[in-house]
């Protein structure tokens, strides 16, 4: 064997090993070039085989006949751009007359295996131009968020989508959200990622965690208020409703001052207020909503009604006052009592992790995206953290959050502890930091170094 053959065998073996153990690295090292070549070489025949070509124009046929040239071939959509990405390829196609986006979408499964890619999705960018996103490997198997994400005010990256793009939680577009999932399906990890994303921003975090506070209390240093029992939760929610009334009062006075100002400049929510007057936005995280909605006695029922009423009011009016709800639960249906369906109608962002039954999936998507129900049911049990995310527009995506451990989240919250705003009305619910650090021993070390 020559040295060249030995080197070749080594490279192929290394590539094979990489592809098996670290598909993301394989993709960057070899996969992207091979895939781009494969797509370009096979393009015409694959499009032909998938029925995505159109017959040549009449004048071309006539010209060929007149000049005794060979008959021109059917033409596939023109490739406008082929862009390699961290996880796949993005192909921009200009459709031929008579083709539509649906043709490409319907052929995506055929395109996927013809180009030997892992997944293919398509969407229309503008009339006649389609973006086909292909992934080279299963990006959700081992989620790695890109180093650079576009974080804007109140818009945080939380997960990766199936097509390799980043899934953002945008509070200004979708103020309130509901996250459903069976136990151990990844709800708390998803919520932890949200906290991690929000921690560096100018936002007050409020947590309600009635499962003895195991999920949120370790993160206490970044939280402006925490509740670990339904009683405290009821008081905390009342304080938030009072805060909301104050913010509305502020907005109203602002409007009155600016009577002679054109309509467009009149403050309709906190984001229209001048920076120095704007109240801090608040994100309220509820881990396990059923703990708040269930009751055993008459007295607990009164408390439950008070909690749900406060939540419904926050959901209905909170957006303009910059109060956003993020509610987690295993189920969220009428069996939790009155007011629940009304609350659900306001929680327009929906995320469903693995669910136990179809009714739960219907609770998540039945009223907004019927085909997402099916996708939610099909989530396999072994891929914890995999979820379907949809919103009131009916669009949905398969997503998975990175596996942020509690320790990582605690460290991050401690690092940004000085960003925790002091809201006087929530001060009684501020947890003392001592208990938080005791819960996770390593947090002590990181506080010392921070
Ligand atoms: N996005 C994810 N990636 C990898 N593993 C995950 C992910 N989400 C959850 N898991 C695993 O599932 C376990 C349960 O998740 P958790 O969020 O606590 O579930 P839930 O709150 O729904 O009961 C976690 O300890 C973790 O090991
Ligand atoms: Mg949980």
Coordinates of N, CA and C in Angstrom, one line a residue, residues 172-405:
X172 N -43.1 40.3 22.9 CA -43.9 41.4 22.4 C -44.9 40.9 21.3
X173 N -44.5 39.8 20.6 CA -45.4 39.3 19.5 C -46.4 38.4 20.1
X174 N -46.0 37.5 21.1 CA -46.8 36.5 21.7 C -46.7 36.7 23.2
X175 N -47.5 37.5 23.8 CA -47.3 37.9 25.2 C -47.4 36.7 26.2
X176 N -48.4 35.9 26.0 CA -48.6 34.8 27.0 C -48.5 33.4 26.3
X177 N -47.9 32.5 27.1 CA -47.7 31.2 26.5 C -48.1 30.0 27.5
X178 N -48.4 28.9 26.9 CA -48.8 27.7 27.7 C -47.8 26.6 27.2
X179 N -47.2 25.9 28.2 CA -46.3 24.8 27.9 C -46.9 23.5 28.5
X180 N -47.3 22.6 27.7 CA -47.9 21.4 28.3 C -46.9 20.2 28.1
X181 N -47.0 19.2 28.9 CA -46.2 18.0 28.8 C -46.4 17.1 29.9
X182 N -46.3 15.8 29.7 CA -46.4 14.8 30.8 C -45.2 15.0 31.7
X183 N -45.2 14.3 32.9 CA -44.1 14.5 33.8 C -42.8 13.9 33.1
X184 N -41.7 14.6 33.4 CA -40.4 14.2 32.8 C -40.3 14.3 31.3
X185 N -41.1 15.2 30.8 CA -41.1 15.4 29.3 C -40.2 16.6 28.9
X186 N -39.8 17.4 29.8 CA -38.9 18.5 29.5 C -39.5 19.9 29.7
X187 N -40.6 20.0 30.4 CA -41.1 21.3 30.6 C -40.2 22.2 31.4
X188 N -39.7 21.7 32.5 CA -38.9 22.5 33.4 C -37.6 22.9 32.7
X189 N -37.0 22.0 31.9 CA -35.8 22.4 31.2 C -36.1 23.5 30.2
X190 N -37.2 23.4 29.5 CA -37.6 24.5 28.6 C -37.7 25.8 29.4
X191 N -38.4 25.8 30.5 CA -38.5 27.0 31.3 C -37.2 27.5 31.8
X192 N -36.3 26.6 32.1 CA -35.0 27.0 32.6 C -34.2 27.7 31.5
X193 N -34.4 27.2 30.3 CA -33.8 27.9 29.1 C -34.3 29.3 28.9
X194 N -35.6 29.5 29.2 CA -36.2 30.8 29.1 C -35.6 31.7 30.1
X195 N -35.5 31.2 31.4 CA -34.9 32.0 32.4 C -33.5 32.4 32.1
X196 N -32.7 31.4 31.5 CA -31.3 31.7 31.1 C -31.3 32.8 30.1
X197 N -32.2 32.7 29.1 CA -32.3 33.7 28.1 C -32.7 35.1 28.6
X198 N -33.6 35.1 29.6 CA -34.1 36.4 30.1 C -33.2 37.0 31.1
X199 N -32.3 36.2 31.8 CA -31.5 36.7 32.9 C -30.7 37.9 32.5
X200 N -30.0 38.0 31.3 CA -29.2 39.2 31.0 C -30.0 40.4 30.6
X201 N -31.3 40.2 30.4 CA -32.1 41.4 29.9 C -32.7 42.2 31.1
X202 N -33.2 43.4 30.7 CA -33.8 44.3 31.7 C -35.2 43.8 31.9
X203 N -35.4 42.8 32.7 CA -36.8 42.3 32.9 C -36.8 41.7 34.3
X204 N -38.0 41.9 35.0 CA -38.2 41.3 36.3 C -38.8 39.9 36.1
X205 N -38.2 38.9 36.8 CA -38.7 37.6 36.8 C -39.5 37.3 38.0
X206 N -40.6 36.7 37.8 CA -41.5 36.3 39.0 C -41.8 34.8 38.8
X207 N -41.6 34.0 39.9 CA -41.8 32.6 39.8 C -42.8 32.1 40.7
X208 N -43.6 31.2 40.2 CA -44.6 30.5 41.1 C -44.3 29.0 40.9
X209 N -43.9 28.3 42.0 CA -43.4 27.0 41.9 C -43.9 26.3 43.1
X210 N -45.1 25.6 43.0 CA -45.7 25.0 44.3 C -45.2 23.6 44.5
X211 N -44.2 23.1 43.7 CA -43.7 21.8 44.0 C -42.5 22.0 45.0
X212 N -42.8 22.5 46.1 CA -41.7 22.9 47.1 C -40.6 23.7 46.5
X213 N -40.9 24.4 45.4 CA -39.9 25.3 44.9 C -38.6 24.7 44.3
X214 N -38.7 23.4 43.9 CA -37.5 22.7 43.5 C -36.9 23.3 42.2
X215 N -37.8 23.7 41.3 CA -37.3 24.2 40.0 C -36.8 25.6 40.0
X216 N -37.5 26.5 40.7 CA -37.2 27.9 40.5 C -36.5 28.5 41.7
X217 N -36.6 28.0 42.9 CA -36.0 28.6 44.0 C -34.5 28.6 43.9
X218 N -33.8 27.6 43.4 CA -32.4 27.7 43.2 C -31.9 28.9 42.4
X219 N -32.9 29.4 41.5 CA -32.5 30.5 40.7 C -32.9 31.9 41.3
X220 N -33.2 31.8 42.6 CA -33.8 33.0 43.3 C -33.0 34.3 43.2
X221 N -31.7 34.2 43.0 CA -31.0 35.5 43.0 C -31.3 36.4 41.8
X222 N -31.9 35.8 40.7 CA -32.3 36.6 39.6 C -33.8 36.9 39.6
X223 N -34.5 36.4 40.6 CA -35.9 36.6 40.6 C -36.3 37.7 41.5
X224 N -37.3 38.5 41.1 CA -37.7 39.6 41.9 C -38.8 39.1 42.9
X225 N -39.5 38.0 42.6 CA -40.5 37.5 43.6 C -40.6 36.0 43.3
X226 N -40.9 35.3 44.4 CA -41.1 33.8 44.2 C -42.2 33.4 45.2
X227 N -43.0 32.4 44.8 CA -44.0 31.9 45.7 C -43.9 30.4 45.6
X228 N -43.9 29.7 46.8 CA -43.8 28.3 46.8 C -45.1 27.6 47.4
X229 N -46.1 28.4 47.6 CA -47.4 27.7 48.1 C -48.5 28.5 47.4
X230 N -49.7 27.8 47.3 CA -50.8 28.5 46.7 C -51.2 29.8 47.4
X231 N -51.0 29.8 48.8 CA -51.3 31.0 49.5 C -50.5 32.2 49.1
X232 N -49.2 32.0 49.1 CA -48.3 33.1 48.7 C -48.6 33.4 47.2
X233 N -48.8 32.4 46.4 CA -49.1 32.7 45.0 C -50.3 33.6 44.8
X234 N -51.3 33.4 45.6 CA -52.5 34.2 45.5 C -52.2 35.7 45.9
X235 N -51.4 35.9 46.9 CA -51.0 37.2 47.3 C -50.1 37.9 46.2
X236 N -49.2 37.1 45.7 CA -48.3 37.6 44.7 C -49.0 38.0 43.4
X237 N -50.0 37.2 43.0 CA -50.7 37.5 41.8 C -51.6 38.8 42.0
X238 N -52.1 38.9 43.3 CA -52.9 40.1 43.6 C -52.0 41.4 43.5
X239 N -50.7 41.2 44.0 CA -49.8 42.3 43.9 C -49.5 42.7 42.4
X240 N -49.4 41.6 41.6 CA -49.2 41.9 40.2 C -50.3 42.6 39.5
X241 N -51.5 42.2 39.9 CA -52.7 42.9 39.4 C -52.7 44.3 39.8
X242 N -52.3 44.6 41.0 CA -52.2 46.0 41.5 C -51.2 46.7 40.7
X243 N -50.1 46.1 40.4 CA -49.0 46.7 39.6 C -49.5 47.1 38.2
X244 N -50.3 46.1 37.7 CA -50.8 46.3 36.4 C -51.7 47.6 36.4
X245 N -52.5 47.7 37.4 CA -53.4 48.9 37.5 C -52.6 50.2 37.5
X246 N -51.5 50.1 38.3 CA -50.6 51.3 38.4 C -50.0 51.7 37.0
X247 N -49.6 50.6 36.3 CA -49.0 50.9 35.0 C -50.0 51.5 34.0
X248 N -51.2 51.0 34.1 CA -52.3 51.5 33.3 C -52.5 53.0 33.6
X249 N -52.5 53.3 34.9 CA -52.6 54.7 35.3 C -51.5 55.6 34.7
X250 N -50.3 55.0 34.8 CA -49.2 55.8 34.2 C -49.4 56.0 32.7
X251 N -49.8 55.0 32.0 CA -50.0 55.1 30.6 C -51.1 56.2 30.3
X252 N -52.1 56.1 31.1 CA -53.2 57.1 30.9 C -52.8 58.5 31.1
X253 N -52.0 58.7 32.2 CA -51.5 60.1 32.4 C -50.6 60.5 31.3
X254 N -49.8 59.6 30.8 CA -48.9 60.0 29.7 C -49.8 60.4 28.5
X255 N -50.8 59.7 28.3 CA -51.7 60.1 27.1 C -52.3 61.4 27.3
X256 N -52.7 61.8 28.5 CA -53.4 63.0 28.7 C -52.4 64.2 28.5
X257 N -51.2 64.0 28.9 CA -50.2 65.1 28.8 C -50.0 65.4 27.3
X258 N -50.1 64.4 26.5 CA -49.7 64.5 25.1 C -51.0 64.6 24.2
X259 N -51.9 65.5 24.6 CA -53.2 65.6 23.9 C -52.9 66.1 22.4
X260 N -52.0 67.0 22.3 CA -51.8 67.6 21.0 C -50.9 66.9 20.1
X261 N -50.4 65.7 20.6 CA -49.5 64.9 19.8 C -50.3 64.0 18.9
X262 N -49.8 63.7 17.7 CA -50.5 62.9 16.8 C -50.8 61.5 17.4
X263 N -51.9 60.9 16.8 CA -52.4 59.6 17.3 C -51.3 58.5 17.5
X264 N -50.4 58.4 16.4 CA -49.5 57.4 16.4 C -48.5 57.4 17.6
X265 N -48.3 58.6 18.2 CA -47.4 58.7 19.3 C -48.0 58.6 20.6
X266 N -49.3 58.4 20.6 CA -50.0 58.2 21.9 C -49.6 56.8 22.5
X267 N -49.3 56.8 23.7 CA -48.8 55.5 24.3 C -50.0 54.5 24.5
X268 N -49.8 53.3 23.9 CA -50.9 52.3 24.0 C -50.3 51.2 24.8
X269 N -49.0 51.0 24.9 CA -48.5 50.1 25.9 C -47.2 50.6 26.4
X270 N -46.5 49.9 27.3 CA -45.3 50.4 27.9 C -44.2 50.7 26.9
X271 N -44.2 50.0 25.8 CA -43.2 50.2 24.8 C -43.3 51.6 24.1
X272 N -44.4 52.2 24.2 CA -44.6 53.5 23.6 C -44.2 54.6 24.5
X273 N -44.0 54.3 25.8 CA -43.6 55.3 26.8 C -42.1 55.6 26.5
X274 N -41.8 56.9 26.9 CA -40.4 57.2 26.8 C -39.5 56.3 27.7
X275 N -38.3 56.1 27.3 CA -37.4 55.1 28.0 C -37.4 55.4 29.6
X276 N -37.2 56.7 29.9 CA -37.0 56.9 31.4 C -38.3 56.7 32.2
X277 N -39.4 56.6 31.5 CA -40.7 56.4 32.3 C -41.1 55.0 32.3
X278 N -40.6 54.2 31.3 CA -41.1 52.8 31.1 C -40.9 51.9 32.3
X279 N -42.0 51.3 32.8 CA -41.9 50.4 33.9 C -41.1 49.1 33.4
X280 N -40.5 48.4 34.3 CA -39.8 47.2 33.9 C -40.8 46.1 33.5
X281 N -40.6 45.5 32.4 CA -41.5 44.4 32.0 C -41.3 43.2 33.0
X282 N -42.4 42.5 33.2 CA -42.3 41.4 34.2 C -42.7 40.1 33.5
X283 N -41.9 39.0 33.6 CA -42.3 37.7 33.1 C -42.7 36.8 34.3
X284 N -43.9 36.3 34.3 CA -44.4 35.5 35.4 C -44.3 34.0 34.9
X285 N -43.5 33.2 35.6 CA -43.3 31.8 35.3 C -44.1 31.0 36.3
X286 N -45.0 30.1 35.8 CA -45.7 29.2 36.7 C -45.3 27.8 36.3
X287 N -44.7 27.1 37.3 CA -44.3 25.7 37.0 C -45.4 24.9 37.6
X288 N -46.1 24.1 36.8 CA -47.2 23.2 37.3 C -48.4 24.0 37.8
X289 N -49.2 24.4 36.8 CA -50.4 25.2 37.1 C -51.5 24.4 37.9
X290 N -51.5 23.1 37.7 CA -52.5 22.3 38.4 C -52.5 22.5 39.9
X291 N -51.3 22.7 40.5 CA -51.1 22.9 41.9 C -51.9 24.2 42.4
X292 N -52.1 25.1 41.4 CA -52.8 26.3 41.8 C -54.3 26.1 41.6
X293 N -54.7 25.2 40.7 CA -56.1 25.1 40.3 C -56.9 24.0 41.0
X294 N -56.2 23.1 41.8 CA -56.9 22.1 42.5 C -57.2 22.5 43.9
X295 N -58.3 21.9 44.4 CA -58.7 22.2 45.8 C -59.3 21.1 46.4
X296 N -59.3 21.0 47.8 CA -59.9 19.9 48.5 C -61.0 20.4 49.4
X297 N -60.9 21.7 49.9 CA -61.9 22.2 50.8 C -62.6 23.4 50.3
X298 N -63.6 23.9 50.9 CA -64.3 25.1 50.5 C -63.4 26.3 50.5
X299 N -62.5 26.3 51.6 CA -61.6 27.5 51.7 C -60.6 27.5 50.6
X300 N -60.1 26.3 50.3 CA -59.1 26.2 49.2 C -59.8 26.6 47.9
X301 N -61.1 26.3 47.8 CA -61.8 26.6 46.5 C -61.8 28.1 46.3
X302 N -62.0 28.9 47.5 CA -62.1 30.3 47.4 C -60.7 30.8 46.9
X303 N -59.7 30.3 47.5 CA -58.3 30.7 47.1 C -58.0 30.4 45.7
X304 N -58.5 29.2 45.2 CA -58.3 28.8 43.8 C -59.0 29.8 42.9
X305 N -60.2 30.2 43.2 CA -60.9 31.1 42.4 C -60.2 32.5 42.3
X306 N -59.6 32.9 43.5 CA -58.9 34.1 43.5 C -57.7 34.1 42.6
X307 N -57.0 32.9 42.6 CA -55.8 32.8 41.8 C -56.1 32.8 40.3
X308 N -57.1 32.0 40.0 CA -57.5 31.9 38.5 C -58.0 33.3 38.0
X309 N -58.8 34.0 38.9 CA -59.3 35.3 38.4 C -58.1 36.2 38.2
X310 N -57.2 36.2 39.1 CA -56.0 37.1 38.9 C -55.3 36.7 37.6
X311 N -55.1 35.4 37.4 CA -54.4 35.0 36.2 C -55.1 35.4 34.9
X312 N -56.4 35.3 35.0 CA -57.2 35.7 33.8 C -57.1 37.2 33.5
X313 N -57.1 37.9 34.6 CA -57.0 39.4 34.4 C -55.6 39.8 33.9
X314 N -54.6 39.1 34.4 CA -53.3 39.4 33.9 C -53.1 39.0 32.4
X315 N -53.8 37.9 32.1 CA -53.7 37.4 30.7 C -54.4 38.4 29.8
X316 N -55.6 38.9 30.3 CA -56.4 39.8 29.4 C -55.7 41.1 29.2
X317 N -55.2 41.7 30.3 CA -54.7 43.1 30.2 C -53.2 43.2 30.4
X318 N -52.5 42.1 30.7 CA -51.1 42.3 31.0 C -50.2 42.8 29.9
X319 N -50.6 42.4 28.7 CA -49.7 42.7 27.6 C -49.3 44.2 27.5
X320 N -50.3 45.1 27.6 CA -50.0 46.5 27.5 C -49.2 47.0 28.7
X321 N -49.3 46.3 29.8 CA -48.6 46.8 31.0 C -47.3 46.1 31.1
X322 N -46.9 45.3 30.1 CA -45.6 44.6 30.2 C -45.6 43.5 31.2
X323 N -46.7 42.8 31.4 CA -46.7 41.6 32.3 C -47.0 40.4 31.4
X324 N -46.1 39.5 31.4 CA -46.2 38.3 30.5 C -46.3 37.0 31.2
X325 N -47.2 36.2 30.8 CA -47.4 34.9 31.5 C -46.8 33.8 30.8
X326 N -46.2 32.9 31.5 CA -45.5 31.7 31.0 C -46.0 30.5 31.8
X327 N -47.0 29.8 31.4 CA -47.6 28.8 32.3 C -47.3 27.4 31.8
X328 N -46.8 26.5 32.8 CA -46.5 25.1 32.5 C -47.5 24.2 33.2
X329 N -47.8 23.1 32.6 CA -48.7 22.2 33.2 C -48.7 20.9 32.5
X330 N -49.3 19.8 33.2 CA -49.4 18.5 32.5 C -50.7 18.5 31.6
X331 N -51.7 19.1 32.1 CA -52.9 19.2 31.4 C -53.5 20.6 31.6
X332 N -54.3 21.0 30.7 CA -54.9 22.4 30.9 C -56.3 22.4 30.3
X333 N -57.2 21.6 30.9 CA -58.5 21.5 30.3 C -59.5 21.9 31.3
X334 N -60.8 21.8 30.9 CA -61.9 22.2 31.8 C -62.0 21.5 33.1
X335 N -61.3 20.3 33.2 CA -61.3 19.6 34.5 C -60.6 20.4 35.6
X336 N -59.9 21.4 35.2 CA -59.2 22.2 36.3 C -60.2 23.3 36.8
X337 N -61.4 23.2 36.3 CA -62.4 24.1 36.9 C -62.7 25.3 36.0
X338 N -63.6 26.2 36.5 CA -64.1 27.3 35.7 C -63.0 28.4 35.5
X339 N -63.0 29.0 34.4 CA -62.0 30.1 34.1 C -60.9 29.6 33.3
X340 N -60.6 28.2 33.3 CA -59.5 27.7 32.7 C -59.5 27.8 31.2
X341 N -60.7 27.5 30.6 CA -60.7 27.7 29.1 C -60.6 29.1 28.7
X342 N -61.1 30.0 29.6 CA -61.0 31.5 29.3 C -59.5 31.9 29.3
X343 N -58.8 31.3 30.3 CA -57.4 31.6 30.5 C -56.6 31.1 29.3
X344 N -57.0 29.9 28.9 CA -56.3 29.2 27.7 C -56.4 30.0 26.5
X345 N -57.6 30.6 26.2 CA -57.8 31.4 25.0 C -56.8 32.6 24.9
X346 N -56.4 33.1 26.1 CA -55.4 34.2 26.1 C -54.0 33.8 26.0
X347 N -53.7 32.5 26.3 CA -52.3 32.0 26.2 C -52.1 31.6 24.8
X348 N -51.7 32.5 23.9 CA -51.7 32.2 22.5 C -50.4 31.4 22.0
X349 N -49.3 31.5 22.7 CA -48.2 30.7 22.4 C -48.3 29.4 23.0
X350 N -48.2 28.3 22.2 CA -48.4 27.0 22.7 C -47.2 26.1 22.5
X351 N -46.7 25.4 23.5 CA -45.7 24.4 23.3 C -46.1 23.1 23.9
X352 N -46.0 22.0 23.2 CA -46.4 20.8 23.8 C -45.3 19.8 23.7
X353 N -44.9 19.3 24.9 CA -43.9 18.2 24.9 C -44.6 16.9 24.8
X354 N -44.0 15.8 25.1 CA -44.7 14.5 25.0 C -45.9 14.5 25.9
X355 N -47.0 14.0 25.4 CA -48.2 14.0 26.2 C -48.7 12.6 26.3
X356 N -49.5 12.4 27.4 CA -50.0 11.1 27.6 C -51.1 10.6 26.7
X357 N -52.0 11.6 26.3 CA -53.1 11.2 25.5 C -53.5 12.3 24.5
X358 N -54.4 11.9 23.7 CA -54.8 12.8 22.6 C -55.6 14.1 23.2
X359 N -56.3 13.8 24.3 CA -57.1 15.0 24.8 C -56.1 16.1 25.2
X360 N -55.0 15.7 25.8 CA -54.0 16.7 26.2 C -53.5 17.5 25.0
X361 N -53.2 16.7 23.9 CA -52.7 17.4 22.7 C -53.8 18.3 22.2
X362 N -55.0 17.9 22.3 CA -56.1 18.8 21.9 C -56.2 20.1 22.7
X363 N -55.8 19.9 24.0 CA -55.8 21.1 24.9 C -54.8 22.1 24.4
X364 N -53.7 21.6 23.8 CA -52.6 22.5 23.4 C -52.9 23.1 22.0
X365 N -53.4 22.3 21.1 CA -53.5 22.8 19.7 C -54.9 22.7 19.1
X366 N -55.8 22.0 19.8 CA -57.1 21.8 19.2 C -57.7 23.0 18.6
X367 N -57.5 24.1 19.4 CA -58.2 25.4 19.0 C -57.4 26.2 18.0
X368 N -56.1 25.9 17.8 CA -55.3 26.7 16.9 C -54.7 26.0 15.7
X369 N -54.3 24.8 15.8 CA -53.6 24.2 14.7 C -53.9 22.7 14.7
X370 N -55.0 22.2 14.1 CA -55.3 20.8 14.2 C -54.2 19.8 13.8
X371 N -53.4 20.2 12.7 CA -52.4 19.2 12.3 C -51.2 19.2 13.3
X372 N -51.1 20.2 14.2 CA -50.1 20.1 15.2 C -50.4 19.1 16.3
X373 N -51.7 18.8 16.4 CA -52.2 17.8 17.4 C -51.5 16.5 17.1
X374 N -51.6 16.1 15.8 CA -51.0 14.8 15.4 C -49.5 14.8 15.6
X375 N -48.9 15.9 15.3 CA -47.4 15.9 15.5 C -47.1 15.8 16.9
X376 N -47.9 16.4 17.8 CA -47.6 16.4 19.3 C -47.8 14.9 19.8
X377 N -48.8 14.2 19.3 CA -49.0 12.8 19.7 C -47.8 11.9 19.3
X378 N -47.2 12.3 18.2 CA -46.2 11.4 17.7 C -44.8 11.6 18.3
X379 N -44.7 12.5 19.3 CA -43.4 12.7 19.9 C -42.9 11.5 20.7
X380 N -41.8 10.9 20.3 CA -41.4 9.7 21.0 C -40.9 9.9 22.4
X381 N -41.2 8.9 23.3 CA -40.9 9.1 24.7 C -39.4 9.2 25.0
X382 N -38.6 8.6 24.2 CA -37.2 8.6 24.5 C -36.5 10.0 24.2
X383 N -37.1 10.8 23.4 CA -36.4 12.0 23.0 C -37.0 13.1 24.0
X384 N -36.6 13.2 25.2 CA -37.1 14.1 26.1 C -36.7 15.5 25.8
X385 N -37.6 16.4 25.9 CA -37.3 17.8 25.5 C -37.8 18.2 24.1
X386 N -38.1 17.2 23.3 CA -38.7 17.4 22.0 C -40.1 18.0 22.1
X387 N -40.4 19.0 21.4 CA -41.7 19.6 21.6 C -42.3 20.2 20.3
X388 N -43.5 20.4 20.2 CA -44.1 21.1 19.1 C -44.5 22.5 19.6
X389 N -44.1 23.5 18.9 CA -44.4 24.9 19.3 C -45.2 25.5 18.2
X390 N -46.3 26.1 18.6 CA -47.2 26.7 17.6 C -47.8 28.0 18.2
X391 N -48.4 28.8 17.4 CA -49.1 30.0 17.9 C -50.4 30.2 17.2
X392 N -51.1 31.3 17.5 CA -52.4 31.5 17.0 C -52.5 31.6 15.5
X393 N -51.3 31.8 14.8 CA -51.3 31.9 13.4 C -51.5 30.6 12.7
X394 N -51.4 29.5 13.5 CA -51.6 28.2 12.9 C -50.3 27.5 12.5
X395 N -49.2 28.3 12.4 CA -48.0 27.7 12.1 C -47.4 26.9 13.3
X396 N -46.6 25.9 13.0 CA -46.0 25.2 14.1 C -44.7 24.6 13.7
X397 N -43.8 24.3 14.7 CA -42.5 23.8 14.4 C -42.1 22.7 15.4
X398 N -41.3 21.7 15.0 CA -40.8 20.8 16.0 C -39.5 21.4 16.5
X399 N -39.4 21.5 17.9 CA -38.3 22.2 18.5 C -37.7 21.3 19.6
X400 N -36.5 21.6 20.0 CA -35.9 21.0 21.2 C -35.0 22.0 21.8
X401 N -35.1 22.2 23.1 CA -34.3 23.1 23.9 C -33.0 22.4 24.2
X402 N -31.9 23.2 24.3 CA -30.6 22.6 24.7 C -30.8 22.1 26.2
X403 N -30.0 21.1 26.5 CA -30.1 20.5 27.8 C -29.3 21.4 28.8
X404 N -29.9 22.4 29.3 CA -29.3 23.3 30.3 C -29.5 22.7 31.7
X405 N -28.5 22.4 32.4 CA -28.7 21.8 33.7 C -29.0 22.8 34.7

